[in-house]
Short mmCIF file of C-alpha atoms in Angstrom, two decimals:
data_model
loop_
_atom_site.label_atom_id
_atom_site.label_comp_id
_atom_site.label_asym_id
_atom_site.label_seq_id
_atom_site.Cartn_x
_atom_site.Cartn_y
_atom_site.Cartn_z
CA MET R 1011 -0.25 0.23 -0.27
CA ALA R 1012 1.57 3.59 -1.05
CA VAL R 1013 1.57 5.75 1.87
CA GLY R 1014 2.88 8.75 0.00
CA THR R 1015 3.09 12.31 1.75
CA VAL R 1016 0.93 15.37 2.15
CA THR R 1017 2.10 18.41 -0.25
CA GLY R 1018 0.80 21.56 0.01
CA MET R 1019 -0.75 21.41 3.50
CA ARG R 1020 -2.51 24.60 5.01
CA ASP R 1021 -3.05 25.38 8.74
CA LEU R 1022 -5.67 23.27 9.31
CA ASP R 1023 -6.48 25.15 12.93
CA ALA R 1024 -7.03 28.47 11.24
CA LEU R 1025 -10.02 26.45 9.85
CA ARG R 1026 -13.00 27.06 12.37
CA SER R 1027 -15.29 29.42 11.59
CA TRP R 1028 -17.28 29.19 8.08
CA HIS R 1029 -15.93 32.40 7.42
CA ALA R 1030 -12.99 31.54 6.91
CA ASP R 1031 -10.72 30.59 3.48
CA TRP R 1032 -11.67 26.86 2.79
CA ARG R 1033 -11.34 27.57 -0.83
CA GLY R 1034 -8.83 24.91 -2.67
CA LEU R 1035 -8.83 22.58 0.09
CA ARG R 1036 -8.02 18.59 -1.11
CA VAL R 1037 -10.74 17.22 1.23
CA ALA R 1038 -11.90 13.31 0.53
CA VAL R 1039 -14.93 12.41 1.52
CA LEU R 1040 -15.27 8.66 2.58
CA GLY R 1041 -19.15 7.06 2.08
CA LEU R 1042 -21.99 8.56 0.20
CA SER R 1043 -24.85 7.90 2.83
CA MET R 1044 -26.87 10.83 3.76
CA THR R 1045 -24.15 11.58 5.78
CA GLY R 1046 -21.52 11.58 3.74
CA PHE R 1047 -23.48 13.63 1.00
CA SER R 1048 -24.41 16.41 3.85
CA VAL R 1049 -20.05 16.52 4.20
CA ALA R 1050 -19.31 16.60 0.61
CA ASP R 1051 -22.26 19.02 0.03
CA THR R 1052 -21.15 21.21 3.29
CA LEU R 1053 -17.54 21.31 1.83
CA ALA R 1054 -18.78 22.31 -1.70
CA GLU R 1055 -20.05 25.18 -0.45
CA LEU R 1056 -17.23 26.51 1.45
CA GLY R 1057 -15.53 26.52 -2.05
CA ALA R 1058 -13.37 23.14 -1.34
CA ASP R 1059 -11.79 20.66 -3.83
CA VAL R 1060 -14.38 17.35 -2.49
CA LEU R 1061 -13.39 13.63 -3.96
CA VAL R 1062 -15.78 11.30 -2.55
CA LEU R 1063 -15.38 7.71 -2.51
CA SER R 1064 -17.61 5.20 -1.62
CA GLU R 1065 -18.26 1.43 -3.02
CA THR R 1066 -21.91 2.27 -3.42
CA ALA R 1067 -24.20 5.22 -4.44
CA SER R 1068 -27.69 5.82 -4.70
CA GLU R 1069 -29.22 7.20 -7.78
CA GLU R 1070 -29.90 10.70 -6.41
CA TYR R 1071 -26.40 11.17 -4.43
CA ALA R 1072 -24.86 10.40 -7.72
CA ARG R 1073 -26.60 12.79 -10.31
CA LEU R 1074 -26.16 15.15 -7.51
CA LEU R 1075 -22.06 15.60 -6.77
CA PRO R 1076 -21.47 17.11 -9.89
CA VAL R 1077 -24.21 19.63 -9.48
CA ILE R 1078 -22.56 20.57 -6.52
CA GLY R 1079 -19.20 20.67 -7.67
CA ALA R 1080 -17.67 17.55 -6.20
CA ARG R 1081 -16.50 14.45 -7.86
CA LEU R 1082 -16.77 10.66 -6.98
CA HIS R 1083 -15.02 7.97 -7.55
CA LEU R 1084 -17.05 4.64 -6.94
CA GLY R 1085 -15.30 1.23 -6.40
CA ALA R 1086 -14.29 -1.38 -4.05
CA LEU R 1087 -12.32 0.30 -0.84
CA SER R 1088 -10.77 -2.78 0.30
CA ALA R 1089 -7.12 -1.36 -1.30
CA VAL R 1090 -6.37 2.48 -1.02
CA PRO R 1091 -7.53 3.39 -4.47
CA ASP R 1092 -4.86 5.24 -7.11
CA GLU R 1093 -7.12 8.30 -7.33
CA LEU R 1094 -7.06 9.42 -3.44
CA VAL R 1095 -3.80 8.75 -3.53
CA ASP R 1096 -2.98 11.23 -6.58
CA PHE R 1097 -5.70 13.60 -4.95
CA ASP R 1098 -3.13 13.51 -1.86
CA PRO R 1099 -5.87 14.95 0.35
CA GLU R 1100 -5.09 17.62 3.63
CA VAL R 1101 -8.20 16.23 4.85
CA VAL R 1102 -10.21 13.06 4.66
CA VAL R 1103 -13.58 13.04 6.37
CA ALA R 1104 -15.31 9.58 7.03
CA SER R 1105 -18.24 9.09 7.77
CA PRO R 1106 -18.65 6.60 11.09
CA GLY R 1107 -19.32 3.36 9.23
CA PHE R 1108 -15.52 3.57 8.53
CA ALA R 1109 -13.94 1.60 11.53
CA PRO R 1110 -10.35 2.61 12.50
CA HIS R 1111 -8.90 -1.14 10.90
CA HIS R 1112 -10.78 0.16 7.48
CA PRO R 1113 -7.66 0.07 5.03
CA VAL R 1114 -8.29 3.63 3.49
CA ILE R 1115 -8.40 5.31 7.70
CA ALA R 1116 -5.40 3.22 8.72
CA TRP R 1117 -3.10 4.92 5.22
CA THR R 1118 -5.29 8.31 6.58
CA ARG R 1119 -3.12 8.01 9.37
CA GLU R 1120 0.05 6.48 8.49
CA ARG R 1121 -0.06 9.64 6.58
CA GLY R 1122 -0.95 12.12 8.97
CA THR R 1123 -3.58 13.41 7.31
CA ALA R 1124 -5.66 15.06 9.75
CA LEU R 1125 -8.82 12.84 9.74
CA TRP R 1126 -12.38 14.71 10.47
CA GLY R 1127 -15.49 12.62 11.14
CA ASP R 1128 -19.10 14.93 10.40
CA ILE R 1129 -19.23 16.18 14.01
CA GLU R 1130 -15.94 17.78 14.17
CA LEU R 1131 -16.62 19.76 11.13
CA ALA R 1132 -19.65 20.60 11.83
CA TRP R 1133 -18.01 22.26 14.91
CA ARG R 1134 -16.10 24.11 12.51
CA VAL R 1135 -18.22 25.64 10.57
CA ARG R 1136 -21.46 26.19 13.62
CA ASP R 1137 -20.96 29.95 13.21
CA LYS R 1138 -22.88 29.69 9.93
CA VAL R 1139 -25.87 30.83 11.20
CA LEU R 1140 -25.53 32.63 14.75
CA ARG R 1141 -28.82 33.25 17.29
CA ALA R 1142 -29.62 36.83 18.08
CA ASP R 1143 -26.78 37.66 20.63
CA GLY R 1144 -24.41 36.69 17.85
CA THR R 1145 -23.04 33.70 19.33
CA PRO R 1146 -24.01 30.04 17.51
CA ALA R 1147 -26.21 27.27 18.79
CA ASP R 1148 -25.42 25.66 22.24
CA TRP R 1149 -25.23 21.86 21.74
CA VAL R 1150 -26.51 18.94 23.85
CA LEU R 1151 -24.63 15.70 22.86
CA ILE R 1152 -26.50 12.66 23.81
CA THR R 1153 -24.80 9.04 23.85
CA GLY R 1154 -25.11 5.38 25.62
CA THR R 1155 -25.44 2.00 24.40
CA ASN R 1156 -29.07 2.26 24.69
CA GLY R 1157 -31.95 5.09 24.59
CA LYS R 1158 -30.23 7.52 22.77
CA THR R 1159 -33.10 8.37 19.94
CA THR R 1160 -35.55 8.38 22.80
CA THR R 1161 -33.33 11.05 25.30
CA THR R 1162 -32.23 13.33 22.28
CA GLN R 1163 -36.29 13.33 20.89
CA LEU R 1164 -37.21 13.85 24.64
CA THR R 1165 -34.81 16.35 25.00
CA ALA R 1166 -35.45 18.05 21.76
CA THR R 1167 -39.07 18.48 22.66
CA MET R 1168 -38.55 19.69 26.25
CA LEU R 1169 -36.94 22.26 25.12
CA VAL R 1170 -39.21 23.51 22.65
CA ALA R 1171 -41.65 23.04 25.15
CA GLY R 1172 -39.35 25.97 27.06
CA GLY R 1173 -39.11 28.20 24.31
CA LEU R 1174 -35.87 27.25 22.95
CA ARG R 1175 -35.80 26.41 18.91
CA ALA R 1176 -34.22 23.22 19.27
CA ALA R 1177 -33.17 20.56 16.61
CA PRO R 1178 -31.92 17.02 16.86
CA CYS R 1179 -29.45 16.11 14.73
CA GLY R 1180 -26.85 13.75 14.28
CA ASN R 1181 -27.40 9.68 14.51
CA ILE R 1182 -30.71 10.61 14.50
CA GLY R 1183 -31.13 10.52 11.16
CA VAL R 1184 -30.53 14.03 10.51
CA PRO R 1185 -27.10 15.31 9.39
CA ILE R 1186 -25.63 17.46 11.85
CA LEU R 1187 -24.05 20.01 9.30
CA ASP R 1188 -27.93 20.04 7.99
CA ALA R 1189 -28.55 21.26 10.96
CA VAL R 1190 -25.83 24.16 10.87
CA ARG R 1191 -26.75 25.12 7.79
CA ASP R 1192 -30.08 25.64 8.27
CA PRO R 1193 -30.92 29.63 7.54
CA SER R 1194 -33.64 29.51 10.20
CA GLY R 1195 -31.23 28.89 13.41
CA PHE R 1196 -31.67 26.98 16.63
CA ASP R 1197 -31.07 27.95 19.96
CA VAL R 1198 -29.98 24.75 20.93
CA LEU R 1199 -28.77 21.14 18.78
CA VAL R 1200 -29.24 18.16 20.58
CA VAL R 1201 -26.53 15.71 18.94
CA GLU R 1202 -26.95 11.90 18.98
CA VAL R 1203 -23.58 10.69 18.74
CA SER R 1204 -22.39 7.10 17.90
CA SER R 1205 -19.80 5.93 19.28
CA HIS R 1206 -18.40 5.86 15.59
CA GLN R 1207 -18.72 9.69 15.85
CA LEU R 1208 -16.99 10.10 19.18
CA TRP R 1209 -14.19 7.49 17.88
CA TYR R 1210 -13.18 10.38 15.41
CA LEU R 1211 -14.07 12.86 17.58
CA SER R 1212 -11.41 12.01 19.96
CA LEU R 1213 -9.09 12.26 17.37
CA GLN R 1214 -9.29 15.73 16.82
CA GLN R 1215 -6.55 18.34 17.42
CA GLY R 1216 -6.34 21.87 17.80
CA SER R 1217 -7.32 24.73 19.77
CA GLU R 1218 -10.93 24.78 20.00
CA PRO R 1219 -12.53 21.45 20.12
CA VAL R 1220 -15.53 20.37 20.25
CA SER R 1221 -17.40 21.87 23.86
CA PRO R 1222 -21.01 21.09 24.73
CA PHE R 1223 -23.17 22.87 26.59
CA ALA R 1224 -24.01 19.63 28.72
CA SER R 1225 -23.83 16.24 27.74
CA VAL R 1226 -24.78 12.60 29.16
CA CYS R 1227 -23.95 9.05 28.38
CA LEU R 1228 -26.90 7.27 29.33
CA ASN R 1229 -25.52 3.46 30.00
CA LEU R 1230 -23.16 1.25 28.69
CA ALA R 1231 -23.24 -2.55 27.48
CA ASP R 1232 -20.85 -4.69 24.90
CA ASP R 1233 -22.06 -3.61 21.50
CA HIS R 1234 -20.29 -2.82 17.89
CA LEU R 1235 -17.33 -4.88 19.24
CA GLN R 1236 -15.77 -5.44 15.85
CA TRP R 1237 -15.98 -2.40 14.54
CA HIS R 1238 -13.87 -1.06 17.65
CA GLY R 1239 -11.94 -4.01 18.48
CA SER R 1240 -12.77 -4.66 21.97
CA PHE R 1241 -14.55 -3.59 24.64
CA ALA R 1242 -12.09 -1.17 26.52
CA ALA R 1243 -12.18 0.71 23.16
CA TYR R 1244 -15.51 1.50 23.07
CA ARG R 1245 -16.06 2.79 26.64
CA ASP R 1246 -13.13 5.07 25.51
CA ALA R 1247 -15.19 6.05 22.62
CA LYS R 1248 -18.26 6.84 24.81
CA ALA R 1249 -16.27 8.53 27.49
CA ILE R 1250 -15.47 11.62 24.69
CA VAL R 1251 -18.86 12.75 25.15
CA TYR R 1252 -17.85 14.60 28.70
CA GLN R 1253 -14.55 16.54 27.45
CA HIS R 1254 -14.94 19.58 27.32
CA THR R 1255 -18.72 19.92 28.75
CA ARG R 1256 -19.13 23.81 30.00
CA VAL R 1257 -22.21 23.43 32.10
CA ALA R 1258 -23.43 19.83 33.43
CA CYS R 1259 -21.77 15.91 32.52
CA VAL R 1260 -25.30 13.98 33.14
CA TYR R 1261 -24.33 10.20 34.42
CA ASN R 1262 -25.94 7.54 35.26
CA LYS R 1263 -26.04 5.93 38.91
CA SER R 1264 -26.78 2.27 38.31
CA ASP R 1265 -24.55 2.16 35.93
CA ILE R 1266 -21.17 2.60 37.34
CA ALA R 1267 -18.81 3.16 33.82
CA THR R 1268 -21.04 6.36 33.49
CA ARG R 1269 -20.02 7.95 36.70
CA VAL R 1270 -16.24 7.39 36.20
CA MET R 1271 -16.23 8.57 32.70
CA VAL R 1272 -17.20 12.03 34.67
CA GLU R 1273 -14.36 11.60 37.07
CA GLU R 1274 -12.56 11.05 34.45
CA ALA R 1275 -13.39 13.76 31.61
CA ASP R 1276 -11.97 16.87 31.23
CA VAL R 1277 -14.38 19.75 31.04
CA VAL R 1278 -14.60 23.12 31.67
CA ASP R 1279 -14.19 24.53 35.30
CA GLY R 1280 -17.46 24.87 37.23
CA CYS R 1281 -18.76 21.79 35.15
CA ARG R 1282 -21.30 19.97 36.97
CA ALA R 1283 -21.87 16.31 37.70
CA ILE R 1284 -25.72 15.59 37.60
CA GLY R 1285 -26.73 11.72 38.65
CA PHE R 1286 -30.10 10.06 37.69
CA ASP R 1287 -31.65 7.20 38.22
CA LEU R 1288 -35.12 5.37 39.32
CA GLY R 1289 -33.95 5.48 43.37
CA VAL R 1290 -34.55 8.20 45.84
CA PRO R 1291 -32.50 11.50 44.54
CA GLY R 1292 -29.43 12.73 46.42
CA PRO R 1293 -28.64 16.21 45.76
CA SER R 1294 -27.56 17.50 42.38
CA ASP R 1295 -29.32 14.27 41.24
CA LEU R 1296 -32.74 13.89 39.35
CA GLY R 1297 -34.88 10.53 40.53
CA ILE R 1298 -38.33 9.32 42.06
CA VAL R 1299 -39.61 9.89 45.25
CA ASP R 1300 -43.23 8.07 46.16
CA GLY R 1301 -44.07 7.89 42.72
CA ILE R 1302 -42.95 11.58 41.96
CA VAL R 1303 -40.32 12.73 39.37
CA VAL R 1304 -38.22 15.12 41.47
CA ASP R 1305 -35.44 17.71 40.53
CA ARG R 1306 -32.63 17.85 43.28
CA ALA R 1307 -29.76 19.19 41.15
CA PHE R 1308 -31.22 22.72 39.57
CA LEU R 1309 -32.47 25.26 42.73
CA GLU R 1310 -31.46 26.74 45.01
CA ASP R 1311 -32.26 24.69 47.88
CA ARG R 1312 -31.30 21.59 46.84
CA ARG R 1313 -30.16 19.89 49.93
CA THR R 1314 -33.58 19.86 51.55
CA SER R 1315 -35.99 20.49 48.67
CA ALA R 1316 -36.41 18.68 45.57
CA LEU R 1317 -39.00 20.53 42.38
CA GLU R 1318 -41.63 18.02 40.86
CA ILE R 1319 -41.48 17.15 37.13
CA THR R 1320 -44.01 14.21 36.38
CA THR R 1321 -45.72 11.04 38.08
CA LEU R 1322 -45.27 8.15 37.27
CA ASP R 1323 -48.40 7.84 36.99
CA ASP R 1324 -48.76 10.51 34.75
CA LEU R 1325 -46.35 8.80 32.58
CA ALA R 1326 -47.98 5.35 32.75
CA VAL R 1327 -50.72 6.97 31.18
CA GLN R 1328 -48.60 8.18 28.13
CA GLY R 1329 -46.93 4.68 27.72
CA LEU R 1330 -44.28 5.98 29.26
CA ILE R 1331 -43.80 4.05 31.44
CA ALA R 1332 -41.65 0.86 31.13
CA PRO R 1333 -38.54 1.54 33.35
CA HIS R 1334 -35.82 2.22 31.38
CA ILE R 1335 -38.02 4.68 29.52
CA VAL R 1336 -38.33 6.30 32.54
CA ALA R 1337 -34.67 6.48 33.00
CA ASN R 1338 -34.33 7.80 29.53
CA ILE R 1339 -37.24 10.68 31.31
CA LEU R 1340 -35.06 11.47 33.96
CA ALA R 1341 -31.44 11.95 32.16
CA ALA R 1342 -33.68 14.43 29.34
CA SER R 1343 -34.83 16.33 32.39
CA ALA R 1344 -31.67 16.91 33.61
CA LEU R 1345 -30.76 18.56 30.04
CA ALA R 1346 -33.63 20.22 29.88
CA ARG R 1347 -33.09 21.71 33.42
CA SER R 1348 -29.82 22.93 33.01
CA LEU R 1349 -31.09 24.87 30.43
CA ASP R 1350 -33.31 26.52 32.61
CA VAL R 1351 -36.39 24.92 31.02
CA ALA R 1352 -39.43 24.96 34.30
CA PRO R 1353 -40.40 21.46 35.43
CA ALA R 1354 -43.78 23.26 34.10
CA ARG R 1355 -42.96 22.78 30.74
CA ILE R 1356 -41.10 19.11 30.97
CA ALA R 1357 -44.47 18.36 32.17
CA GLU R 1358 -46.17 19.40 28.84
CA ALA R 1359 -43.55 18.15 26.55
CA LEU R 1360 -44.25 14.88 28.60
CA GLY R 1361 -48.08 15.36 27.98
CA SER R 1362 -47.38 15.24 23.87
CA PHE R 1363 -44.95 12.80 23.63
CA ARG R 1364 -45.00 9.65 21.49
CA LEU R 1365 -42.34 7.03 21.10
CA ASP R 1366 -40.93 5.63 17.79
CA ALA R 1367 -42.22 3.12 16.28
CA HIS R 1368 -40.46 -0.35 16.68
CA ARG R 1369 -39.59 1.10 20.80
CA ILE R 1370 -41.99 -1.28 22.74
CA GLU R 1371 -44.58 -0.63 20.58
CA VAL R 1372 -48.00 -2.41 21.25
CA ILE R 1373 -48.93 -3.91 17.69
CA ALA R 1374 -52.40 -5.63 19.10
CA THR R 1375 -53.85 -7.18 21.84
CA ALA R 1376 -55.75 -10.17 20.25
CA ASN R 1377 -56.96 -13.76 22.08
CA GLY R 1378 -56.04 -12.52 25.60
CA ILE R 1379 -51.97 -11.81 24.13
CA THR R 1380 -49.98 -8.41 23.51
CA TRP R 1381 -47.90 -8.28 20.42
CA ILE R 1382 -45.02 -6.00 21.60
CA ASP R 1383 -42.35 -4.58 18.81
CA ASP R 1384 -39.15 -3.65 20.15
CA SER R 1385 -37.13 -4.09 17.44
CA LYS R 1386 -35.14 -1.61 18.18
CA ALA R 1387 -33.22 -3.34 20.89
CA THR R 1388 -30.38 -4.30 18.44
CA ASN R 1389 -27.83 -5.41 21.57
CA PRO R 1390 -28.78 -7.09 25.15
CA HIS R 1391 -27.89 -4.76 27.29
CA ALA R 1392 -31.32 -2.96 25.14
CA ALA R 1393 -33.11 -6.58 25.37
CA ALA R 1394 -32.70 -6.89 29.21
CA SER R 1395 -34.78 -3.45 29.71
CA SER R 1396 -36.98 -4.88 27.77
CA LEU R 1397 -37.66 -8.52 29.38
CA ALA R 1398 -37.54 -6.62 32.45
CA ALA R 1399 -40.19 -4.34 31.67
CA PHE R 1400 -42.33 -7.79 30.47
CA PRO R 1401 -41.81 -10.77 32.43
CA GLY R 1402 -42.85 -14.22 31.30
CA ALA R 1403 -43.24 -12.87 27.56
CA VAL R 1404 -42.54 -15.14 24.78
CA TRP R 1405 -39.16 -13.89 23.28
CA VAL R 1406 -38.61 -13.19 19.86
CA VAL R 1407 -34.27 -13.14 19.68
CA GLY R 1408 -31.88 -13.66 17.41
CA GLY R 1409 -29.96 -11.43 14.37
CA ASP R 1410 -26.19 -10.36 14.02
CA MET R 1411 -24.55 -10.53 16.83
CA LYS R 1412 -21.88 -8.26 16.14
CA GLY R 1413 -19.69 -9.95 18.07
CA VAL R 1414 -21.53 -9.66 21.59
CA ASP R 1415 -22.35 -12.67 23.77
CA ILE R 1416 -25.97 -13.25 24.72
CA GLY R 1417 -24.88 -15.72 27.36
CA GLU R 1418 -25.19 -12.33 30.34
CA LEU R 1419 -28.19 -11.65 29.18
CA VAL R 1420 -29.04 -15.72 28.81
CA ALA R 1421 -27.94 -16.41 32.40
CA ALA R 1422 -30.06 -13.13 33.74
CA ARG R 1423 -33.24 -12.69 31.91
CA GLY R 1424 -34.10 -16.20 29.98
CA PRO R 1425 -35.32 -18.53 33.45
CA SER R 1426 -37.81 -15.44 33.26
CA VAL R 1427 -39.54 -15.87 29.89
CA LYS R 1428 -42.95 -18.50 29.17
CA ALA R 1429 -40.33 -19.40 25.68
CA VAL R 1430 -37.81 -18.28 23.15
CA ILE R 1431 -38.26 -17.98 19.50
CA VAL R 1432 -34.91 -17.93 17.61
CA ILE R 1433 -34.81 -16.41 14.78
CA GLY R 1434 -31.53 -15.11 12.53
CA VAL R 1435 -28.20 -16.77 11.34
CA GLU R 1436 -26.24 -16.53 14.19
CA ARG R 1437 -28.49 -18.79 16.30
CA THR R 1438 -26.22 -21.55 17.66
CA PRO R 1439 -24.89 -18.89 20.78
CA ILE R 1440 -28.73 -18.25 21.61
CA THR R 1441 -29.57 -21.85 22.09
CA ASP R 1442 -26.83 -23.03 23.68
CA ALA R 1443 -27.18 -20.39 26.22
CA PHE R 1444 -30.26 -21.27 27.13
CA ALA R 1445 -29.37 -24.77 26.84
CA ARG R 1446 -26.43 -23.71 29.63
CA HIS R 1447 -28.66 -21.05 32.22
CA ALA R 1448 -31.99 -21.65 31.25
CA PRO R 1449 -32.44 -25.43 30.36
CA ALA R 1450 -35.78 -25.61 31.79
CA ILE R 1451 -37.19 -23.21 29.37
CA PRO R 1452 -39.09 -24.09 25.92
CA VAL R 1453 -37.14 -22.99 22.74
CA PHE R 1454 -38.10 -22.76 19.31
CA GLU R 1455 -35.54 -22.11 16.00
CA VAL R 1456 -37.39 -20.47 12.74
CA ASP R 1457 -34.96 -21.36 9.83
CA HIS R 1458 -35.41 -19.44 6.63
CA ALA R 1459 -33.37 -17.33 4.54
CA GLN R 1460 -36.12 -15.49 3.20
CA THR R 1461 -36.58 -12.72 4.75
CA GLU R 1462 -40.43 -13.03 3.83
CA ASP R 1463 -41.24 -16.11 5.58
CA VAL R 1464 -39.82 -15.09 8.72
CA MET R 1465 -42.19 -13.56 10.66
CA ALA R 1466 -45.06 -14.96 9.81
CA ASP R 1467 -43.79 -18.49 10.79
CA VAL R 1468 -42.55 -16.37 14.43
CA VAL R 1469 -46.10 -15.20 14.98
CA ALA R 1470 -47.32 -18.39 14.13
CA ALA R 1471 -45.09 -20.36 16.90
CA ALA R 1472 -45.84 -17.65 19.22
CA ALA R 1473 -49.46 -18.15 18.97
CA ARG R 1474 -49.30 -21.39 19.36
CA ILE R 1475 -47.09 -21.13 22.59
CA ALA R 1476 -48.81 -17.66 23.98
CA ARG R 1477 -51.93 -17.86 26.43
CA ASP R 1478 -54.80 -15.41 27.83
CA GLY R 1479 -52.76 -12.73 29.45
CA ASP R 1480 -49.14 -13.42 27.86
CA VAL R 1481 -47.01 -10.76 25.64
CA VAL R 1482 -45.18 -12.24 22.94
CA LEU R 1483 -42.46 -9.97 22.90
CA LEU R 1484 -39.70 -9.23 19.56
CA ALA R 1485 -37.00 -7.89 21.75
CA PRO R 1486 -33.51 -9.16 19.18
CA ALA R 1487 -30.72 -8.24 21.19
CA ALA R 1488 -29.35 -8.44 18.21
CA ALA R 1489 -28.59 -6.24 14.75
CA SER R 1490 -31.02 -6.96 11.98
CA PHE R 1491 -28.83 -7.03 8.50
CA ASP R 1492 -28.63 -10.65 8.14
CA GLN R 1493 -32.52 -11.07 6.85
CA PHE R 1494 -33.94 -7.26 7.16
CA ASP R 1495 -32.62 -4.40 5.47
CA SER R 1496 -32.95 -2.75 9.18
CA TYR R 1497 -34.36 -2.86 12.29
CA ALA R 1498 -37.40 -0.88 11.23
CA ASP R 1499 -37.85 -3.09 8.18
CA ARG R 1500 -37.69 -6.17 10.83
CA GLY R 1501 -40.07 -4.64 12.99
CA ARG R 1502 -42.40 -4.09 10.54
CA ARG R 1503 -42.26 -7.63 8.78
CA PHE R 1504 -43.43 -8.10 12.95
CA ALA R 1505 -45.97 -6.02 12.56
CA MET R 1506 -47.58 -7.03 9.23
CA ALA R 1507 -47.38 -10.96 10.51
CA VAL R 1508 -49.24 -10.06 13.39
CA ARG R 1509 -51.67 -8.03 12.01
CA GLU R 1510 -52.42 -10.81 9.44
CA TRP R 1511 -53.18 -13.59 12.14
CA THR R 1512 -54.84 -11.30 14.10
CA SER R 1513 -57.49 -10.50 10.90
CA SER R 1514 -57.95 -14.56 10.21
CA SER R 1515 -57.84 -15.20 14.00
CA ALA R 1516 -56.38 -18.16 13.43
CA SER R 1517 -52.64 -19.59 13.22
CA GLN R 1518 -50.85 -22.46 11.50
CA THR R 1519 -48.62 -24.94 12.85
CA PRO R 1520 -45.31 -24.18 13.83
CA ASN R 1521 -43.32 -26.95 12.49
CA GLU R 1522 -45.13 -26.78 8.96
CA ASN R 1523 -43.87 -23.55 8.98
CA GLY R 1524 -39.86 -23.89 9.63
CA ALA R 1525 -40.17 -23.37 13.57
CA THR R 1526 -38.31 -26.07 15.14
CA ASP R 1527 -38.46 -27.02 19.09
CA THR R 1528 -34.55 -27.58 20.37
CA GLY R 1529 -35.18 -28.47 23.98
CA GLY R 1530 -36.79 -27.10 27.18
CA ALA R 1531 -39.33 -28.59 29.13
CA ASP R 1532 -41.03 -31.89 28.78
CA ASP R 1533 -44.11 -30.07 31.29
CA HIS R 1534 -45.46 -27.87 28.68
CA ASP R 1535 -48.64 -26.94 29.16
CA ASP R 1536 -50.24 -27.71 26.02
CA PRO R 1537 -48.23 -31.34 25.77
CA ALA R 1538 -50.35 -31.50 22.18
CA ASP R 1539 -48.53 -28.89 20.96
CA PRO R 1540 -47.43 -30.29 17.24
CA SER R 1541 -45.05 -27.68 17.92
CA ARG R 1542 -43.25 -29.59 19.69
CA ARG R 1543 -41.50 -33.09 19.77
#
């Protein structure tokens, strides 16, 4: 692999404003997803010389690149393309999907070229649209293994209810560079950041690093280990969220790893550590007292007093009572309170908030069986939260495990489920885990390579197992890409299959449709069930 050297380098530390001279800067952009296109579009608008490299490209993005003045190299990136070497970039901006060990990333670092992610670029040009006082929007950064999107949406909703112009952006699906360039402008950008984006942020150099107003890591558990290489590297990436925070580092008191992150973070003088959990809060915390969600952090007499935000009864009415959702609400409330949003406005926001699809979404209740889609539970930590909320469920689990061991989850939650239906390509680690940790639980496998057939068979099998009062819970604890386009596609297909079953009021025999019993108790409550051997 030719490494080469960078020629004609300019002072990148001078490029810390939209109004700096970006003209002619040679920038290679890796990836042409939504994020990659936003990077290319921004740099082209700034006058940079932009080369985009991607293995795939939508017809729309491929058509638009020459229109905005950028070039496209479309082809394999398993080795460094000659076109990239000849381009001799001064900066490489990578989309979050490019792992540290990717050949082009390795080449970039070996030759000493500046390597940015979209978050760093957005921070450098955040002054394009200013607030009335002449300053850029404040940033609130949100990360964690699970709950990022819900907490980002909650926080933005609370800030808007408090009279602030706020926008959720980042990993949530709206590129942060689109928000930074929005001509209407914002008071606060609520930025969901993934561990991938934070790893790139760890590489930033210069005099003005990203410095959020407030930040939170909601929780930490095994995830994305194939991308990061180890849990330690994943943890270190997540910890970057707290670096240089100015006002409030919000952490999960029930997850000691997040507290340690705050203790080790290099923050701005005067920044406070604000804890949250489902217990009684101490001073500088948010928590729950006698069914009331309270703030003991953002008031003068926090030693002896607390401010009421909402009640668990009110959250139950809104369908927001699952413990992990309440934890997200506490974290979002802490962020909103750090920006002086009144408790009454937070309660108002919660009164109108609705969870996105595929997040503990009740699909149907029929014949006494409740069907719940939590397809967004793409790792064991998220699935554990769902299982805690619905003990005794018929659990639908499986998919692309991303290198994560599911044994700990099965040991902790497996014995409390009624039965388990295993989907996906990597089924053996799950069935083996049940054999070790919960051998009395009936285990069924759905073996289908065709996506169209999987969920119909899952629903048929679950309908044979579940009884009046039971819950069937899709909480896969795994990514979806082995069989589906996305977690949303997986959830949508599950919901379609459930609705087809409820409309017909009948199910087919699971074994006739691909579900096979691989073990479990012999004293199943329906010994005549044809899905069992």
